[in-house]
Amino acid sequence: MLGPLLRRLKSVNLVISGFDLNGRLPPNYEGVTGSLEFGEPDDTGWSAAQILADAGVWVPSTYSQLHCGESATYTHPSGQQHRIDYLLVGGRAKVHFVRSETDESFDNGSPQDDHTLLCLDLRGSTAVHHGQRKLLRPVYDRDKILSVEGRALVRDALAAFPHPAWETHPDQHCAQIEEYLRGALDSHFAQPQQARRASYITVSVWQQRDAKMQFKRRVRHRVNLWSALLCRAFCQWHTSQDYGIGQLLGKQSMLYELASAAIRFATANIKKKISKAKNAFLFQLAGENCQGAATILQRVKKAGIGGSKTRPVSRPLPLLLHPETGSAVSSREQRDEVWLFHFGKQEQGHTVHVADFIRDAESSCFEPDVEWTAAMLPTYSDIEMVLRDIKRNKAMGLDNIPGEILKAAPAETARLLFPLFLKSMLLQRQPLQWRGGVLYEAFKRSGLQSSVENYRSLFVSSYVAKTYHRAVRNKTQDFCRDEMHSMHLGSRKCAPVTFAALFVLTHLRRSQALRHSSAVFYLDTSAAYYRIVRELAVGDIRSDATVLTLFRRFGLDAEDVAELMQTVNAGGMLAQAGAPDALRQVVKDLLLHTWFVTRFSDGTRVCDSLAGSRPGESWADLIYAYIYSRVLHKVHEHAVAEDLTFTVPYDPATGIFPPLSGTEDLAVTDTTWADDSAFPLEDEDAAVLMRKTVRLCTLFLSFCASHGMAPNLKPGKTSVMINLTGKGSKQARREYFPNGTQKLWLPDLEVGVAVTDQYKHLGGVVDCKLSMKPEVRFRLAQAASSYDAAKTLLLNSPKLELPTRAALFASVVTPTFFNLGLWMPSGAAWEMLRCGYSKLVRRLLITDIGAHDVLRVPLPVAHWCTGCWRLELVATRARLSLLVSLALAGPPLLWAMLQSEAQWLQVIRDDLKWLVDSEEHQWPKVIEPAWPEWHALLRNAPQRFKRALRRKLCQVHAEQCETDAALLGQWHCYRSLVHSLSLQAPTMTWLCRLCMKTLKTKAALGAHFFKVHGRVADYRHVTIGTKCEACDTDFWTEGRLAAHLRSSPGCVSFLRRHGKSVQQIRPGFGSKKRRQSESLSYTLSLPLRHGHIPLAPDTPVWSEEQTSVYRSLCDLLFDLTGTESREVLQSALTAALQQCPLYPDEVAAILDTLIAEVQEVAADGIDVPWPVLLVRLILASLDDLRSGLWTGAADHAEQRMYHSFREFHLLLTGFDWASSLQPLAKGDVTPSVLEYTVPHDWKAEWQRNSNRIEVSAVARDLGTFLPEVLRKAWTSLLSGCTVVLVAPPDFWSSALAAPFYDARHRQNCACSECIREYAEIQWRKNYDKDQLERKDLERWSLCHLEFVAKALDVEARRTAAAAAVTETAEEDLIVPAEPQGSTAPPARRNAAPPEEVFATRGPSPPMRPVIRGLIADVIDEMRAPPSYQDPAEVSGGVELSPLLASLPPRRHSAAQDQGLFQPSGPAPLDEDTFGRRIGRKPPPYEVAPPPPYDGVNPVEEGLREIGQRKAELQAREKALEDSRLELKTQVAQLGEAQQQAHAQSALFAQAQAAIQSQGGGSSFETQASAILQTMAKSAEDAARRSSPIAPPPPPQAASPELTSALTSLRDRLERVEAAFAESVRAAAAQVEERKLLMAALAEQQRAPLQMVPLCAPQPPAPPPPARPASVDVATQSAAEPGPAKDQHEAE
């Protein structure tokens, strides 16, 4: 209830409140708390701070400059102090003085003296002063100005302006233009004086709302209808008279309900339209260039989003002190005086009245003798170009003309301003209005807010003046030489700030790779832009006396003044750069009579400034750059002359491909962005590097001082970062940093420069060790701060849709990672940054699933739900954008440094290869000779490159989302599998016995002990100062001492024995305060040891907690009476052990000591305090506790049901889904067979369904990522059913198929396992299982397996050869291309000849007839099962069409190239899918010539072949129709042959069974002979019956190769027959052993398989030894000994 109450009091004059929060507010919460910290903030404090911020209430006791004394307001009974009571101040009152303190002497009358009185002394004024003069700041509708209607109005208004005569003074000319433009703005674009309305809501919605309100006013009289009717009803009942209740109810109630429904409908419709308008407005805002949380929030609040509660209370700062008198400022006039004085002092100005200033400004620097040319004057196009670059929604100047009206019609505005611009340049006199503006104060967010020194100025001037100054600047730069060196950035076009940061990082990476010592000198100057003598840039402006006065104020000596005066008299640095005198005179006029006022001005006073290059003015950076470049040139000249710098090789022709040796060597100089400079140094010798660093620092500081600049030598400002390694590093540290010195001493200047281990440079943190972890922490903190600033109103608003919030996230949070292009995308720091960014993305889902549940959402789900790119893609975009900038304006020195370092360029090359992947024909090759083409493309068509990059990034993001969805689907399968198997992930066994919480590691347990139970490590109790008194060693920093004591138990023991302990424990390792302390106390001094480290004690020294528990246990044992039971004693001992947080080894040490001491006391026999039985009871209880120390922890360990997503991702590699599913199979019963079908368009349907999934549904069940058919199939698998999954080939190549691969429909695969399993499934589905013997099924499957294995034997060797050829071709280099006009592909060195390269789609043409023969020969040996249809005799074999009838067509999908039997073209009329001959017999062993090699990928060739043979397929359709008619006449004959084949198969099965059983004696041979004779007779009968089939055409002559192959096949068949006869004769002697072995094998096959553990997958079994290709299976089996042959047949 506090929030609504305070918001209602938001607009009152004064609010003073006190409350007991029972929470700790966070420090530095904008507008609420100050920098005074006391305790860690908690959740209650964060929530209260947000409520106070919404209500405009602040807490004085949190400001260090306002609160005096102790901050604690509450003391806990344990003695710990907290600050939980606060006094609040709010309202619109003007606060002049505040003082906060605690009064411990106050007696509150409570028996518990726990709270301390908090006092507040507040002075101010609540009176509202009327009639004060303020600056006029009208408000215009800027959106309307830039609308189509507004642009037309602006064009008409500008065209009607009457231009004044040429003789009109520029001041008057400018005044007429300003007055005319303001009149047009007031007439057409003025905001009406009415209640503030949200601008994002459309006019139609406001009209509908007004109509609703009007309707409510019309029906308002019915509000009291029911109470009036009730009153009438009672009167009617009382008087028994008719008051018309029924008639009124019939009519008025209906009208009331009708009006109420209309209002509800209108309200719902209005809310719906407002929600849509808000989403549309914010989505559009996210796509604009207003990047940054502050800018977006400002525009959002200005548009009215959030209502009045988000509008801050406008009030002055709590306290502002006059810089001279120290008195508090209490009025606008005083504030105006303070800021005029402070900022005027910076610009060497003085305050004057407006009338006096106008009178003094009549003088000018006009030179009538200068020569003008037409090229020096601006044209219409020049002015129009500047107008088009004006940014939107920027503050207006004192003329109150917004930039939008100039931008709305740039051509007409240019014609309006051209005469005034021309007159101002030719007369060398700009209007007085353009010489100044308003200076706004801006707090630097550091130091006291009451001190003016902690504020910087922001200059706001007229847009018309800015346009004129920019046009003059562009003309001047066209005529000037570039006097700045290549790395002097800031004022250089197309040179981003990341150039300077990349230069420094590349230098450190290069030095680290070379193992050289390195240093970087960072220069920061105080009030850099304000300490510039303008005359140095443009020459004398007023008089020599003025220049000399400025030089004396800046502290220059006579020699420096004389040298600078020569530059001034020579026309300044613009004259040295070659600027024409005419333009130089114009620039001088720009810097003459400059002035400013403050935002508190009443229009009577201005400040006339003499020096400085004012920030925010168009010429500010250029004037400063010209003067500062003089300093940098002098430093560089001296550095090169004194051999302080180093050189790097450079080759402009190689670009991103580092050359072995450059064409030139460039001397390394500084890199400068505006006023921030960094000068890198490196050397192999550390001592030489230190000498160079000292000299360079001396040069920089001395030359800056000689030009009036004041280097800021405070910590964190001007600093040097040094990394000493290798030769002489320790000696250099002893010499230059003795006795803990933190500064590098400069003897020539007698000053010291701070040495730091990390430096905040250009918005990023650089550390000398290049760990990048400080940058990660800083970057994530910045991003989290931006997120928190916008989360309530935008990012976590429940009224906004998720796509809108994600777009706002990309505009608010992602820009804080502006320097991602500098990163190397690898390493621990990168992983921290990547995960931190993903966690920020995941916070967007809090609105949908809650803050608690969002922590359980895997990070990939966050990117999938929100559509936000991963940080890898954002970094890739940043790197390639930086590459475009390098191609456009990359300095040669930066290119040279990058080529020398080479690592970053390697990442760039990888990015380019990734970009052009699959589009190589559209881009140059990523090779060194193609770099000139790349360079030209990046310079001439950067937008094309960026568009292609964005398309690629969007494509990869979609692919990543698809991959993540598949992976999450697998994780869902894994979790459900683990749950079904009742398995658990590894347990966590480190137990805290106080709160029974388990943790993963001992380190985590130690952190838990400290944070929760307050246990501190022993060494921290004796960490005092920076010196170890035990070993007499000076470590110079507290962190070094703590690290030493942590690893030196001897020193800790010595200090504890001598009573050395601290009163307040210092922050520990890894804490934020420890890092801050280490950075502030950083020094390169080596530890100085005078003594030796004491030896560690022989026995470990017990901690205080351990000693306390030991004493408690001793007291407990001595207090035993002997009546306690074992359970009571163990409970008491356990309770004593739980008094303090102890590690398991400490508990074990206590118990061991007690057991030994009890045994020793009992063995002594004198004055034993316990009876014998009690001694035994004590020892047994202690021993039970000792033995159960670890097992007890395991009992309380937290069991996790499944691995985390990251653990599962690592586990997935090599995971065996089939083995894991084996325990779920039903082994005792015949499982049911369930068949599921995945449609051919499964991927498109899956993606459509995924886009419709709600975020909350994903958080509850990750199974929503799976298609519905797969969810059902997986559920059936978990229930133990046999699942058959029929799916297209592209499904089996996806990641989703991994858990179901063992259930795939086997007809789509030609491997032996698939054929065997598919055949078994078909038998179970089509035939009676009771009448089917397993040996028949095994016989048929083995026979089928045999013919496929023979066919694949040849193809496997061919495929392996093709793979080897492909790998060799990919590694070869491209030879020079053919001349222009040639159609031949580029040749490759060592490429295989065309006849050795063949397509990957099915058998090659030379091998196809061989495989036909193999298949025909094996089919001749096969006999069909009894239930087959009538057979068709084809080349002596039997057609298996019923079994393979459901096979898809030969070329049903391009994805069938994943199979082993891959067709290379359309099937001939006489072949089926597997190449078997059907119908008419083709010419035997025909040989097709190999396709010529044309340099195209075989897969692409096969796909292209489809289109080429489309016509041929159409032609064959007619032939197939004719064949179909012929086949109909053969149906009866085929049926009869099929029945005969069934009989043959049955006889063959009996023979096979007899062979396998190896029946003994002549009866077996007689039976087998009879069966074979019957089979032969049946074959002859089948041949006679098949005679009506038309004979095939006469065969063609076979090639010699095929003839040889046929001969080899005949030999193999003869060997098979011989082996078969030998096997029959040898089987009689082994019939009994074979029966026993087959029975054992059958029992083994019925036993279930063992499951491979989920957490540790077993490695795959080694492959069986390869069998020589020339040895037949039957021959080999016959030749093997008995046991081996048994095992072979069993397999």
PDB file of C-alpha atoms in Angstrom, residues 757-845:
ATOM      1  CA  ASP A 757      46.859  -2.998 -13.933  1.00  0.00           C
ATOM      2  CA  GLN A 758      43.664  -2.000 -15.765  1.00  0.00           C
ATOM      3  CA  TYR A 759      42.455   1.194 -17.402  1.00  0.00           C
ATOM      4  CA  LYS A 760      39.093   2.382 -18.638  1.00  0.00           C
ATOM      5  CA  HIS A 761      39.860   3.453 -22.190  1.00  0.00           C
ATOM      6  CA  LEU A 762      37.200   4.695 -24.627  1.00  0.00           C
ATOM      7  CA  GLY A 763      34.327   2.981 -22.867  1.00  0.00           C
ATOM      8  CA  GLY A 764      36.080  -0.343 -22.298  1.00  0.00           C
ATOM      9  CA  VAL A 765      38.343  -1.791 -19.628  1.00  0.00           C
ATOM     10  CA  VAL A 766      41.787  -2.990 -20.706  1.00  0.00           C
ATOM     11  CA  ASP A 767      43.894  -5.106 -18.345  1.00  0.00           C
ATOM     12  CA  CYS A 768      47.598  -5.688 -18.806  1.00  0.00           C
ATOM     13  CA  LYS A 769      47.261  -9.503 -18.616  1.00  0.00           C
ATOM     14  CA  LEU A 770      44.570  -9.539 -21.349  1.00  0.00           C
ATOM     15  CA  SER A 771      42.320 -11.751 -19.265  1.00  0.00           C
ATOM     16  CA  MET A 772      39.385  -9.529 -20.363  1.00  0.00           C
ATOM     17  CA  LYS A 773      37.483 -10.461 -17.194  1.00  0.00           C
ATOM     18  CA  PRO A 774      37.360  -6.857 -15.894  1.00  0.00           C
ATOM     19  CA  GLU A 775      35.853  -5.874 -19.237  1.00  0.00           C
ATOM     20  CA  VAL A 776      33.305  -8.694 -18.945  1.00  0.00           C
ATOM     21  CA  ARG A 777      32.208  -7.543 -15.497  1.00  0.00           C
ATOM     22  CA  PHE A 778      32.028  -3.916 -16.607  1.00  0.00           C
ATOM     23  CA  ARG A 779      30.181  -4.696 -19.824  1.00  0.00           C
ATOM     24  CA  LEU A 780      27.609  -6.940 -18.145  1.00  0.00           C
ATOM     25  CA  ALA A 781      27.103  -4.380 -15.398  1.00  0.00           C
ATOM     26  CA  GLN A 782      26.439  -1.700 -18.006  1.00  0.00           C
ATOM     27  CA  ALA A 783      24.008  -3.954 -19.826  1.00  0.00           C
ATOM     28  CA  ALA A 784      22.213  -4.931 -16.619  1.00  0.00           C
ATOM     29  CA  SER A 785      21.938  -1.270 -15.645  1.00  0.00           C
ATOM     30  CA  SER A 786      20.373  -0.438 -19.013  1.00  0.00           C
ATOM     31  CA  TYR A 787      18.001  -3.370 -18.631  1.00  0.00           C
ATOM     32  CA  ASP A 788      16.955  -2.360 -15.128  1.00  0.00           C
ATOM     33  CA  ALA A 789      16.334   1.205 -16.258  1.00  0.00           C
ATOM     34  CA  ALA A 790      13.851   0.032 -18.888  1.00  0.00           C
ATOM     35  CA  LYS A 791      12.462  -3.170 -17.406  1.00  0.00           C
ATOM     36  CA  THR A 792       9.458  -1.710 -15.582  1.00  0.00           C
ATOM     37  CA  LEU A 793       8.218   0.469 -18.380  1.00  0.00           C
ATOM     38  CA  LEU A 794       9.306  -1.529 -21.430  1.00  0.00           C
ATOM     39  CA  LEU A 795      11.227  -4.773 -21.250  1.00  0.00           C
ATOM     40  CA  ASN A 796       9.087  -6.550 -18.633  1.00  0.00           C
ATOM     41  CA  SER A 797       5.839  -4.734 -19.247  1.00  0.00           C
ATOM     42  CA  PRO A 798       2.937  -7.208 -19.377  1.00  0.00           C
ATOM     43  CA  LYS A 799       1.130  -4.909 -21.804  1.00  0.00           C
ATOM     44  CA  LEU A 800       3.715  -5.301 -24.529  1.00  0.00           C
ATOM     45  CA  GLU A 801       4.084  -8.270 -26.835  1.00  0.00           C
ATOM     46  CA  LEU A 802       7.237 -10.331 -26.734  1.00  0.00           C
ATOM     47  CA  PRO A 803       8.444  -9.328 -30.255  1.00  0.00           C
ATOM     48  CA  THR A 804       8.127  -5.676 -29.279  1.00  0.00           C
ATOM     49  CA  ARG A 805      10.044  -6.217 -26.060  1.00  0.00           C
ATOM     50  CA  ALA A 806      12.719  -8.153 -27.927  1.00  0.00           C
ATOM     51  CA  ALA A 807      13.099  -5.312 -30.442  1.00  0.00           C
ATOM     52  CA  LEU A 808      13.423  -2.837 -27.581  1.00  0.00           C
ATOM     53  CA  PHE A 809      16.023  -5.095 -25.978  1.00  0.00           C
ATOM     54  CA  ALA A 810      18.060  -4.913 -29.172  1.00  0.00           C
ATOM     55  CA  SER A 811      17.897  -1.107 -29.014  1.00  0.00           C
ATOM     56  CA  VAL A 812      18.356  -0.645 -25.263  1.00  0.00           C
ATOM     57  CA  VAL A 813      20.687  -3.411 -24.079  1.00  0.00           C
ATOM     58  CA  THR A 814      22.561  -4.716 -27.117  1.00  0.00           C
ATOM     59  CA  PRO A 815      24.224  -1.335 -27.929  1.00  0.00           C
ATOM     60  CA  THR A 816      26.038  -1.501 -24.591  1.00  0.00           C
ATOM     61  CA  PHE A 817      28.128  -4.271 -26.190  1.00  0.00           C
ATOM     62  CA  PHE A 818      29.440  -1.772 -28.744  1.00  0.00           C
ATOM     63  CA  ASN A 819      33.016  -3.092 -28.747  1.00  0.00           C
ATOM     64  CA  LEU A 820      32.293  -6.743 -29.539  1.00  0.00           C
ATOM     65  CA  GLY A 821      34.251  -6.409 -32.769  1.00  0.00           C
ATOM     66  CA  LEU A 822      37.470  -6.240 -30.746  1.00  0.00           C
ATOM     67  CA  TRP A 823      36.934  -9.586 -29.032  1.00  0.00           C
ATOM     68  CA  MET A 824      38.467 -12.929 -29.890  1.00  0.00           C
ATOM     69  CA  PRO A 825      35.482 -15.336 -29.786  1.00  0.00           C
ATOM     70  CA  SER A 826      37.113 -17.923 -27.541  1.00  0.00           C
ATOM     71  CA  GLY A 827      38.350 -18.334 -24.007  1.00  0.00           C
ATOM     72  CA  ALA A 828      36.875 -18.227 -20.523  1.00  0.00           C
ATOM     73  CA  ALA A 829      36.128 -14.501 -20.610  1.00  0.00           C
ATOM     74  CA  TRP A 830      34.218 -14.853 -23.861  1.00  0.00           C
ATOM     75  CA  GLU A 831      32.119 -17.662 -22.394  1.00  0.00           C
ATOM     76  CA  MET A 832      31.318 -15.464 -19.387  1.00  0.00           C
ATOM     77  CA  LEU A 833      30.264 -12.620 -21.675  1.00  0.00           C
ATOM     78  CA  ARG A 834      28.224 -14.880 -23.949  1.00  0.00           C
ATOM     79  CA  CYS A 835      26.353 -16.554 -21.106  1.00  0.00           C
ATOM     80  CA  GLY A 836      25.785 -13.227 -19.369  1.00  0.00           C
ATOM     81  CA  TYR A 837      24.213 -11.768 -22.498  1.00  0.00           C
ATOM     82  CA  SER A 838      21.979 -14.825 -22.936  1.00  0.00           C
ATOM     83  CA  LYS A 839      20.839 -14.529 -19.328  1.00  0.00           C
ATOM     84  CA  LEU A 840      19.829 -10.926 -19.973  1.00  0.00           C
ATOM     85  CA  VAL A 841      17.829 -12.141 -22.970  1.00  0.00           C
ATOM     86  CA  ARG A 842      16.207 -14.756 -20.771  1.00  0.00           C
ATOM     87  CA  ARG A 843      14.982 -12.035 -18.400  1.00  0.00           C
ATOM     88  CA  LEU A 844      12.556 -10.975 -21.143  1.00  0.00           C
ATOM     89  CA  LEU A 845      10.576 -14.140 -20.377  1.00  0.00           C
TER      90      LEU A 845
END
